[in-house]
Every structure is written in C-alpha cells, then in structure tokens.
Amino acid sequence: MTIQFNEETFRDDYSFYNSDWAIKRFPFPFHEDSYMYSVNMEQHRGGPKGSVYEMRFDVDEHYVSEMRDRAMVLADDPLRCQSLPHMTLAGWDLLELIMVSKSEDYPDLFELHRDGNQWRWINKPLGIDDTFTFMDETTLPYGPMEYITRQAQGDFCVLDQRDEMLWMDAGMVTTQADWSLDFDIGMNFFEWHAPVPLAHEMGIFKRALKFLLNIQQGAPARRLNWTMTVNPLLDTSPENYHKWGIQKTTLTPENIGSKQHLRVELQSFFRLPRSNALVFPIRCYLCSFQDLMTVPKWGRRLHRVVRDLPVELATYKGFIDNRPMMLDYLEQFDDGLPTSRGVFPDLETEPPLTKA
Amino acid sequence: MSKFQFPESIKSRPVYGTLEPRPGKAHLMIADAEGAEAILDLAAQDASLMAHAHIIYIPKGTDFGDKLRALNPAQYYEGPSYDASVQRLRHVLANAHQGLQVYLTGTEGLMGQAQNEAMQAGIPHTSIQTEHRGSVARRMQCVHCKGITEDVMTDPFVCSHCGLNLFVRDHYSRRLAAYQGVCIDAEDPGNVPEPKELYT
C-alpha cells in the first residue's frame, strides 16, 4: 500500500486530521469498559494486517508532517535531544535497528544498501539519500540517534542497563506527555517515574522493571498508555506548558468534539545488540472525540472509562477540570449496551448507537 | 537543633542520612552553614579522621569557623560562597585517590551540587554520605527557561530569571542538583496563590 501523506500542522491553526483509514486503525487503548494501571505488556511481533501493531516502527499518513514539527521543536529547543557521552554506541544500534526495520517493512518508502561499513540510506518521503560510514560519527550531519530519530515518528528513550537498573541516558523527546528529558536525563527507572501517582504503591514499576531488564534481542515488547490533549498538539512538553496550558480552558460544549483528543502512546521496547541498551520508542497517536465516536463500541466504552476513572488519575492526566464537560459530550454516545472484549472497533459485529 | 525531618515523598527526592565515620585513606568534608555541626558531631565520634581530613566550609553568615578549625583537620578552607569553592573542589576530586570518603552536610543545594561534582569525578552517588542541617531552602530549576533560583523558601515563588510564577515540585534531578519548578498559573493566568513557606 502506498501511503498518502497528510499536509497538516500540530500547532497554530492545527490542520491535523485523521483519514477514515487512520481512525479505524487508531490504537484505542481500552480493552474493557474500565481502566486501571497495569504493566499490560505483550510481545511486539506484528499484529493484524494494516494495524499500528503490524510493523516494528509504524509509518502512517502523519509521517512527513510529524517530522517537520519535530524539526521545528528542535530548532526552538535543542535540549529535547540529548545523549550522555557513553550512549553513542547505543545510538548506532538504534540507527541500524530503524534503518533495517523500515527498509524491510516499507521497501517502497525506504532503502538501505550496505557494503561493509559503507551504508547508503534512502528515505523517499523525506527526500533523503545519504551515504555514510557506519560507526563513524563524522560522516553524518548529527549524532546517530539524532540523525535517525529525526526520521522516525514518536519519541525515543535510550536506556542504559547497569546495576540491575535502567537509566534514562539518551533520548529524542518532542511529542511527550508533559515530562522533560532535560530534567530526567541520567535518572533511574524509579526516579523518572517518581511523579506518577498510585503505580509505585501497586508495585507496577517493580514488575515492569523486572520484565524490561530481561527483554532479549529479537524479542521486543509493547504496551499502550494514554492521556488527554486539547487540540492536536504533539509538543505537550513541560518546557512549553506556560504557553499551551491555557488551551485546556478553550473547550466549550460546541467545540469539544473536534478539539478534545484522546492521546495514545504505543510504547515498545527493543534490546540493542552491541550496547545492551534498551530502546523505548513512545509513539503518539491523536484522535478527536468526534472521530472516535464514529465507532459505536469506542463511543460506549470511552464514556464509561472517563466516568469511572479514579480522581487521582484524572488529575495526573490533567483533565480533572474538563471531565464534567467531557462526560456531557460522551454520554450521548453511550446507550448502555454491552461492548465486545478487546480494543478493535468490531464495526461489523457491534450494534449501531440506539440513542437519538 | 539544626536537623529537620523531611516528610515522606516521591522516589526522585533525595533522602539524607546521618554522617558516620567510615574507614578511608582520606576524608573530604564539604559543608555550609549549620552543616558545621554535623562535622563537629562526626569528629566527636572519631577524632582520628581529622588527621586525613580536608574540610571545605561555606559559613553563609554563621560563625562555626573557629570550632571547625580547632578540630585541626589536615586541610581547612573557608570560602565566601559555594561558587567560589568549586574550582578548588574539582581540583581536589580530580586528584583524589582510591579510598577517599566524601561527607556532605548542610543545605540541600550545597549537598546536591557537591554530590554532582563528586559523581562527575567518578564517585557513585550511593557511596557519598549526606546529612541535612540548617535551612530547608531549595535549589530550583525553572523547567521553562532552565534558569536556577537558589535558596527558594516559598511555594510558589518567582523565577529569578524569567519571572514566571512557579510551584515547587518534589521531582529532583541529581544531574542539575535542583528540584523542578513549573508555572502555576498557566491555565489561569494571574491566579497565583499567596506564597507559603515550605513545609508549613
């Protein structure tokens, strides 16, 4: 399939949109009518054809515009991409992983030609054709991690593993749900998750760490996480919170369907071969409430999840003030019928909305 | 008493202990203000440390200097500010040998910055002893402009660089030796609560 790339923005006039194709493959994160934290990890070895789980690094219609937005964020604030000095080898590992994966999974879009250490990388959507020497930083315009993650959707955290612990020692972070790489770089797994409520007490992070430390080469894993964002803003960073925070107050009953977005992170985890580091891509997908409501099952379920979410979680995810307005909107799409298990839309088998 | 019991907090917030004598070939003790009292307590437990001790002390307006000097450390330095002492501190750490014990005491800002220097010299933070004494003021980084405001005593406070009103988080970076300050009125500009003294 050839992807038609959208011409769109994630700031100012917010011309971002999802096609019908993108809505139906949206990674809806709730497999049942309620939500609580869990490690919810599964193997990342493909998924249904056409779904966001199928490829190792999903490329979709937003690719070109997202990469343009990333370049703008980096121009404004180069500290969004940092790598501590011992992480360069892991950067090369990551470059190799992404180039090999993309050229195998999307041969019509990406090509990698290797002759020993002489590599030629062709990225057709972005118009890049570069020849360089693998493991020689002087032959690339950026460090290896920055070079390849300027061409890959989603944030990337590269975690060093030592002393039975993971350390946030490098990353490219421009589409984050309100955390700062510049502040958190160098922290261990428990420290960078410190501000998350409830999950520490539930033992979530201890179990997750144990799992992640044991991820093996060739056996990546994935999970979903989610939050809410007003306007399709990728850069919901703490750095710029004093600029975008006010947008949360612009919701009205009239515009909530188009302005309020469910923000889903497809998080995956890959062991890197030379460095033994772990790369943690965090891919952000946005979908407006009104687009989500075109899938009857998701309409019913989203209402129930948002309604029943514990106050601490709604506060941490930053929508406690807007929750009543969200519920007024979502309630119209919940007719009380049961929903099928699992995250997929099940459009053929789920009944249409029976509420006027 | 200059000791303060910090409330339980999140996992990135540093936890301080009580300095205890540990066997070592050399002992580097860095203190500011009431941190001097922790060093006096340490010397009272084991006076023999002082023969191989280097004390770096920033009085910050207190008058413990004579008492520290009277411990007869192998080296004693009193500086007018932490910043003024940093070059000396780096030199000492760069020339340190295996078997050095590091003791940090006083304000969180002093301990955090000195710990960061020691870490950069290759000493794991877990092997550095710390004991909080004196002021509970915090060293805060503004997440927006990245500027550091020293000795913050209230929540919220005004960033000394960009002027935004920031609330004080417990999220702490060892690399920056600072807590994170985040704009408090981003969603309701101008609605800034009356500053309250920390821990009150």
XYZ file of C-alpha atoms in Angstrom:
556
model
C 0.000 0.000 0.000
C 1.233 3.468 -0.777
C 0.597 5.970 1.967
C -0.798 9.393 1.112
C 0.978 11.748 3.492
C -1.161 14.487 5.002
C -0.203 18.128 4.654
C -1.041 19.281 8.191
C 0.124 21.112 11.312
C 0.233 20.237 15.012
C 0.316 23.850 16.208
C -1.135 27.285 15.448
C -4.000 26.502 13.022
C -3.991 22.771 13.910
C -4.855 21.444 10.498
C -4.074 17.881 11.660
C -6.698 15.322 10.670
C -7.196 11.577 10.570
C -8.481 9.871 7.422
C -11.074 7.110 7.768
C -8.192 4.673 7.420
C -6.350 6.291 10.316
C -9.451 6.359 12.531
C -10.172 2.658 12.049
C -6.561 1.719 12.841
C -6.314 4.107 15.806
C -4.833 2.251 18.789
C -7.827 2.568 21.086
C -6.306 1.739 24.463
C -9.195 0.300 26.471
C -9.817 -3.420 26.145
C -12.742 -3.278 28.585
C -15.153 -0.681 29.981
C -12.858 0.455 32.791
C -9.231 1.387 33.256
C -6.611 0.931 35.945
C -2.849 0.863 35.700
C -1.240 -2.384 34.775
C 2.032 -3.479 33.223
C -0.059 -4.703 30.238
C 2.953 -5.856 28.270
C 2.746 -8.090 25.212
C 5.190 -9.283 22.578
C 5.761 -6.885 19.704
C 5.775 -9.404 16.872
C 3.360 -7.983 14.385
C -0.410 -7.729 14.623
C -3.481 -7.616 12.393
C -2.709 -6.522 8.845
C -2.889 -2.772 8.467
C -2.992 -2.178 12.217
C -0.470 0.032 14.006
C 0.914 -3.147 15.598
C 1.861 -4.817 12.320
C 5.288 -3.254 11.710
C 8.208 -2.716 14.081
C 8.046 1.059 13.529
C 4.663 2.080 12.182
C 4.672 4.698 9.423
C 1.363 6.429 8.738
C -0.165 9.388 6.945
C 1.214 11.830 9.532
C 4.859 10.892 8.980
C 6.092 13.815 6.896
C 4.223 16.467 8.882
C 5.314 15.000 12.198
C 8.949 15.102 11.153
C 8.531 18.731 10.132
C 7.041 19.505 13.550
C 9.963 17.734 15.265
C 12.480 19.824 13.338
C 10.678 22.974 14.494
C 10.723 21.862 18.133
C 14.441 21.085 17.923
C 15.217 24.412 16.318
C 13.458 26.147 19.228
C 14.966 23.927 21.925
C 17.915 21.675 21.049
C 17.875 20.227 24.594
C 14.986 17.979 23.521
C 17.576 15.647 22.039
C 20.396 14.646 24.359
C 22.763 11.725 24.715
C 25.199 11.251 27.587
C 28.728 10.515 26.351
C 28.627 6.742 26.957
C 25.487 6.316 24.822
C 26.877 6.834 21.315
C 27.221 3.111 20.640
C 23.559 2.642 21.559
C 22.772 5.427 19.082
C 24.377 3.407 16.294
C 22.469 0.334 17.410
C 19.260 2.322 17.153
C 20.137 3.724 13.752
C 20.726 0.215 12.477
C 17.512 -1.142 14.002
C 15.353 1.566 12.471
C 17.017 1.529 9.064
C 16.848 -2.248 8.764
C 13.257 -2.414 10.036
C 11.922 0.367 7.861
C 13.645 -0.789 4.706
C 12.304 -4.335 5.226
C 8.805 -3.313 6.329
C 8.300 -0.444 3.824
C 10.523 -1.258 0.825
C 8.626 1.222 -1.350
C 9.485 4.095 1.022
C 12.927 3.267 2.449
C 16.044 1.594 1.110
C 19.210 0.547 2.908
C 22.228 -0.599 0.890
C 25.148 -1.927 2.909
C 28.622 -2.693 1.629
C 30.675 -3.409 4.713
C 30.603 -0.207 6.741
C 29.673 1.900 3.727
C 25.918 2.444 4.015
C 23.521 4.233 1.733
C 20.164 5.234 3.211
C 17.287 6.405 1.061
C 14.220 7.928 2.696
C 11.836 8.756 -0.124
C 9.066 10.541 1.828
C 11.595 12.991 3.300
C 13.757 13.180 0.173
C 16.948 11.944 1.860
C 19.692 9.982 0.123
C 22.800 9.810 2.329
C 25.914 7.698 2.161
C 27.919 7.328 5.362
C 30.317 5.093 7.238
C 28.623 3.024 9.904
C 30.113 3.807 13.350
C 31.856 6.934 12.099
C 30.030 9.961 13.509
C 31.917 12.397 11.312
C 30.094 11.063 8.244
C 26.609 12.061 9.472
C 25.181 15.554 9.939
C 24.044 14.687 13.508
C 24.893 12.038 16.064
C 23.449 8.636 15.041
C 20.494 8.763 17.429
C 19.516 12.275 16.411
C 20.024 11.525 12.718
C 17.672 8.555 12.639
C 15.088 9.856 15.089
C 14.631 12.982 13.010
C 13.263 10.450 10.508
C 11.148 8.287 12.780
C 7.775 9.138 14.335
C 7.485 9.050 18.105
C 9.805 9.854 20.950
C 12.768 7.630 21.680
C 14.304 6.993 25.076
C 17.535 5.045 25.067
C 18.051 3.333 28.398
C 21.391 2.110 29.647
C 21.303 -1.076 31.699
C 23.665 -1.471 34.649
C 23.451 -2.485 38.318
C 20.159 -4.325 37.608
C 18.614 -0.963 36.732
C 17.642 1.080 33.685
C 18.966 4.624 33.291
C 17.480 7.336 31.076
C 20.780 8.279 29.474
C 19.749 9.415 25.984
C 16.639 10.446 24.142
C 14.788 12.337 21.433
C 11.698 13.736 23.087
C 9.491 16.236 21.240
C 5.997 14.673 21.467
C 5.863 13.921 25.155
C 3.004 13.811 27.616
C 4.365 16.509 29.884
C 7.760 15.236 31.042
C 11.172 16.752 30.476
C 14.086 14.785 29.059
C 16.431 17.610 30.004
C 15.347 17.267 33.627
C 15.088 13.487 33.755
C 18.197 12.515 31.802
C 20.526 10.435 33.976
C 17.724 9.253 36.279
C 16.990 5.637 37.043
C 13.697 3.893 36.245
C 12.078 4.615 39.613
C 13.249 8.214 39.711
C 11.920 9.294 36.334
C 8.587 7.649 37.142
C 8.542 9.253 40.604
C 5.746 11.765 39.863
C 3.292 9.046 38.710
C 0.639 8.530 41.429
C -0.597 5.155 42.757
C 1.507 2.945 40.493
C 4.515 2.736 42.830
C 2.312 1.553 45.692
C 0.735 -1.030 43.387
C 4.163 -2.496 42.606
C 3.705 -1.677 38.915
C 7.177 -0.256 38.406
C 8.977 -3.075 40.196
C 7.267 -5.637 37.993
C 7.772 -3.575 34.860
C 11.472 -3.123 35.574
C 11.948 -6.835 36.129
C 10.282 -7.534 32.800
C 12.256 -4.899 30.910
C 15.636 -5.934 32.275
C 15.038 -9.350 30.741
C 13.996 -8.297 27.256
C 16.134 -10.178 24.770
C 17.412 -9.302 21.331
C 14.855 -10.095 18.644
C 12.007 -10.319 21.166
C 10.628 -6.800 21.535
C 7.606 -5.988 23.683
C 4.915 -3.310 23.607
C 2.170 -1.713 25.657
C -0.256 1.195 25.380
C -0.564 4.250 27.575
C -2.919 7.190 27.170
C -3.841 10.670 28.240
C -5.980 13.565 27.001
C -4.872 16.586 24.951
C -6.847 19.653 23.932
C -6.023 20.410 20.268
C -3.812 18.015 18.289
C -0.659 19.359 19.904
C 2.288 16.977 19.753
C 4.618 19.121 21.850
C 2.848 18.980 25.213
C 6.150 19.490 26.994
C 6.626 20.966 30.453
C 9.103 23.362 28.826
C 6.248 24.975 26.897
C 3.445 24.335 29.391
C 3.196 28.042 30.202
C 2.257 28.506 26.530
C -0.073 25.557 25.870
C -1.662 25.077 29.310
C -4.177 27.835 28.578
C -5.535 25.871 25.622
C -7.141 23.460 28.086
C -9.524 26.256 29.030
C -10.753 26.804 25.472
C -13.087 23.785 25.443
C -16.796 24.504 25.059
C -19.736 22.119 24.643
C -19.797 23.207 20.996
C -16.132 22.571 20.140
C -15.260 19.665 22.436
C -15.904 17.022 19.794
C -13.303 18.432 17.446
C -10.858 19.947 19.981
C -10.595 17.234 22.613
C -8.236 14.448 21.589
C -7.509 11.088 23.064
C -3.735 10.768 23.070
C -2.403 7.234 22.925
C 1.171 6.122 23.246
C 2.247 2.909 21.616
C 5.296 2.105 23.702
C 7.680 -0.570 22.543
C 10.914 -1.976 23.887
C 13.828 -3.392 21.915
C 17.134 -4.762 23.204
C 20.058 -3.281 21.275
C 22.786 -5.698 20.206
C 26.161 -4.014 20.801
C 25.438 -1.727 23.723
C 22.930 -3.976 25.526
C 20.906 -0.795 25.972
C 17.135 -0.838 25.706
C 15.387 1.480 23.301
C 11.953 2.636 24.330
C 10.056 4.251 21.442
C 6.955 6.150 22.560
C 4.762 6.687 19.533
C 1.975 9.211 19.953
C -1.370 8.842 18.157
C -4.050 11.512 18.404
C -7.749 11.162 17.640
C -10.515 13.697 18.208
C -13.535 12.695 20.256
C -15.846 13.213 17.278
C -13.781 10.849 15.129
C -13.694 8.253 17.894
C -17.479 8.459 18.176
C -17.820 7.141 14.603
C -17.027 3.740 16.107
C -20.056 2.824 18.273
C -18.097 0.467 20.528
C -15.489 3.105 21.292
C -18.181 5.708 21.998
C -19.865 3.500 24.582
C -16.602 2.496 26.175
C -14.845 5.847 26.324
C -17.789 7.308 28.234
C -17.632 4.542 30.827
C -13.863 4.749 31.249
C -13.747 8.530 31.637
C -16.740 8.473 34.003
C -15.291 5.818 36.314
C -11.631 6.844 36.352
C -10.243 7.495 39.872
C -9.825 11.188 40.677
C -6.042 10.812 41.144
C -5.651 9.519 37.605
C -7.855 12.176 36.038
C -5.831 14.788 37.930
C -2.466 13.328 36.940
C -3.556 13.056 33.329
C -4.537 16.705 33.510
C -8.252 16.618 32.626
C -9.985 16.690 36.011
C -11.356 20.201 35.358
C -12.703 19.277 31.930
C -14.100 15.887 32.922
C -17.696 17.079 33.504
C -17.830 18.652 30.044
C -16.302 15.530 28.502
C -18.934 13.375 30.171
C -21.782 15.601 28.961
C -20.480 15.070 25.449
C -19.617 11.381 25.678
C -22.833 10.413 27.419
C -24.743 10.998 24.151
C -22.842 8.087 22.638
C -23.470 5.565 25.403
C -26.788 3.726 25.084
C -25.898 1.257 27.838
C -25.475 -1.738 25.525
C -22.701 -4.192 26.358
C -19.416 -3.939 24.421
C -17.294 -6.668 22.896
C -13.971 -7.505 24.523
C -10.720 -6.197 23.116
C -9.540 -2.926 21.601
C -10.565 -3.330 17.972
C -13.575 -1.452 16.513
C -15.615 -4.555 15.556
C -17.698 -2.400 13.228
C -19.347 -5.395 11.539
C -20.499 -7.067 14.729
C -21.167 -4.260 17.212
C -24.661 -2.695 17.039
C -25.074 0.923 15.970
C -25.949 3.523 18.552
C -29.576 3.137 19.673
C -29.908 6.584 21.209
C -31.296 9.628 19.497
C 18.768 21.676 66.862
C 19.532 22.194 63.187
C 18.005 18.909 61.991
C 14.708 18.761 60.111
C 12.614 15.690 59.415
C 11.500 15.911 55.783
C 8.087 14.428 55.044
C 7.847 11.200 53.029
C 7.921 11.936 49.331
C 8.347 10.598 45.829
C 11.218 8.399 44.734
C 13.285 11.009 42.965
C 13.516 13.148 46.085
C 16.854 12.723 47.870
C 16.900 11.104 51.293
C 19.597 12.270 53.685
C 21.181 10.289 56.487
C 23.477 10.943 59.412
C 27.201 11.202 58.823
C 29.200 8.374 60.317
C 32.938 7.787 60.382
C 33.988 5.298 57.730
C 37.444 3.845 57.210
C 39.328 5.639 54.461
C 42.709 6.966 53.432
C 41.377 10.487 53.099
C 38.212 12.286 54.147
C 36.698 15.131 52.154
C 34.096 17.050 54.160
C 32.036 19.739 52.471
C 29.616 21.803 54.498
C 27.726 25.045 54.560
C 26.220 26.984 57.490
C 24.837 24.629 60.185
C 26.415 21.691 58.377
C 29.392 22.575 60.549
C 27.553 20.997 63.478
C 27.337 17.660 61.686
C 31.100 17.746 61.131
C 31.660 18.561 64.802
C 29.464 15.564 65.688
C 31.410 13.400 63.280
C 34.729 14.460 64.801
C 33.355 13.765 68.262
C 32.696 10.172 67.189
C 36.153 9.637 65.719
C 38.725 12.401 66.194
C 41.318 10.396 64.243
C 39.560 11.233 60.953
C 40.883 14.764 61.156
C 44.499 13.826 60.541
C 43.468 12.953 56.956
C 40.569 15.343 56.541
C 40.068 18.211 54.126
C 37.216 20.483 55.194
C 35.643 22.835 52.670
C 33.288 25.152 54.515
C 30.931 27.915 53.393
C 29.753 29.777 56.533
C 26.835 31.667 54.902
C 26.817 34.132 57.762
C 27.244 31.634 60.596
C 30.237 31.560 62.966
C 31.262 27.919 63.236
C 34.611 28.562 61.540
C 36.726 28.675 64.694
C 35.243 25.463 66.018
C 35.957 23.638 62.769
C 39.484 24.975 62.625
C 40.011 23.791 66.189
C 39.438 20.208 65.003
C 42.851 20.511 63.349
C 41.971 18.986 60.001
C 44.868 18.276 57.645
C 43.442 20.971 55.337
C 40.877 23.624 56.083
C 39.316 26.051 53.625
C 36.628 28.603 54.248
C 35.013 30.143 51.191
C 32.663 33.089 50.735
C 30.268 31.106 48.523
C 29.822 27.663 47.036
C 30.587 29.018 43.575
C 33.888 30.417 44.812
C 34.898 26.995 46.138
C 34.049 24.975 43.048
C 37.423 25.205 41.317
C 39.145 24.015 44.468
C 36.605 21.223 44.892
C 37.120 19.997 41.322
C 40.871 20.049 41.784
C 40.625 18.006 44.973
C 38.309 15.464 43.357
C 40.429 15.195 40.226
C 43.495 14.437 42.324
C 41.757 12.101 44.747
C 42.928 8.525 45.207
C 41.022 5.356 45.916
C 39.881 5.172 49.482
C 38.541 8.711 49.649
C 35.444 9.155 51.795
C 33.122 12.034 50.915
C 30.890 13.660 53.541
C 28.380 16.358 52.550
C 26.311 18.329 55.013
C 24.265 21.484 55.268
C 21.642 22.738 52.832
C 20.189 20.641 50.040
C 21.652 22.973 47.417
C 25.181 22.584 48.761
C 24.926 18.802 49.076
C 23.351 18.403 45.655
C 25.931 20.477 43.835
C 28.905 18.914 45.619
C 27.470 15.440 45.035
C 27.189 16.247 41.357
C 30.867 17.259 41.246
C 31.846 14.038 43.002
C 29.725 11.983 40.582
C 31.387 13.650 37.631
C 34.714 12.681 39.134
C 33.559 9.060 39.053
C 32.337 8.532 42.606
C 28.950 6.751 42.653
C 26.323 8.837 44.418
C 25.380 5.853 46.535
C 28.784 5.863 48.236
C 28.606 9.525 49.254
C 27.304 10.303 52.742
C 24.944 13.207 53.268
C 23.298 14.827 56.261
C 20.902 17.731 56.038
C 21.371 20.585 58.522
C 20.069 24.100 58.710
C 17.879 25.843 56.162
C 15.292 23.822 54.240
C 15.613 26.197 51.284
C 15.630 24.538 47.877
C 17.609 24.963 44.713
C 15.003 25.151 41.941
C 15.257 24.856 38.184
C 12.630 26.617 36.104
C 11.524 23.964 33.593
C 10.600 26.747 31.161
C 13.693 28.962 30.950
C 16.091 26.441 32.630
C 17.402 29.110 34.998
C 18.285 28.094 38.567
C 16.880 30.019 41.515
C 18.868 29.430 44.712
C 17.558 29.300 48.278
C 13.843 29.152 47.493
C 11.852 29.283 50.741
C 8.269 29.618 49.486
C 5.800 27.846 47.229
C 5.019 29.340 44.788
C 7.990 31.566 44.013
C 9.094 33.832 41.192
C 11.766 32.521 38.808
C 14.770 34.818 39.266
C 15.499 34.581 35.523
C 12.241 34.700 33.522
C 9.851 35.976 36.184
C 7.211 33.240 35.823
C 5.350 32.159 38.955
C 6.459 28.610 39.662
C 5.235 25.924 42.001
C 7.729 23.752 43.829
C 7.763 20.088 42.889
C 9.479 17.273 44.767
C 10.806 15.898 41.463
C 14.578 16.191 41.723
C 17.464 15.854 39.269
C 20.868 14.845 40.630
C 22.464 15.971 37.382
C 21.096 19.505 37.809
C 21.218 19.354 41.625
C 17.808 21.001 41.580
C 14.107 20.490 42.073
C 11.692 21.280 39.274
C 9.655 24.478 39.234
C 6.595 24.621 36.936
C 4.375 27.545 36.012
C 1.474 27.675 38.475
C -0.922 29.916 36.575
C -0.558 28.586 33.023
C -4.225 27.548 32.895
C -5.491 30.643 34.712
C -3.041 33.498 34.129
C -2.691 35.823 37.077
C -4.293 33.431 39.546
C -1.255 32.927 41.778
C -1.865 31.753 45.342
C -0.226 33.612 48.211
C 3.319 32.206 48.668
C 3.534 29.859 51.622
C 6.719 28.960 53.467
C 7.886 25.434 52.582
C 6.762 22.638 54.941
C 4.286 24.850 56.789
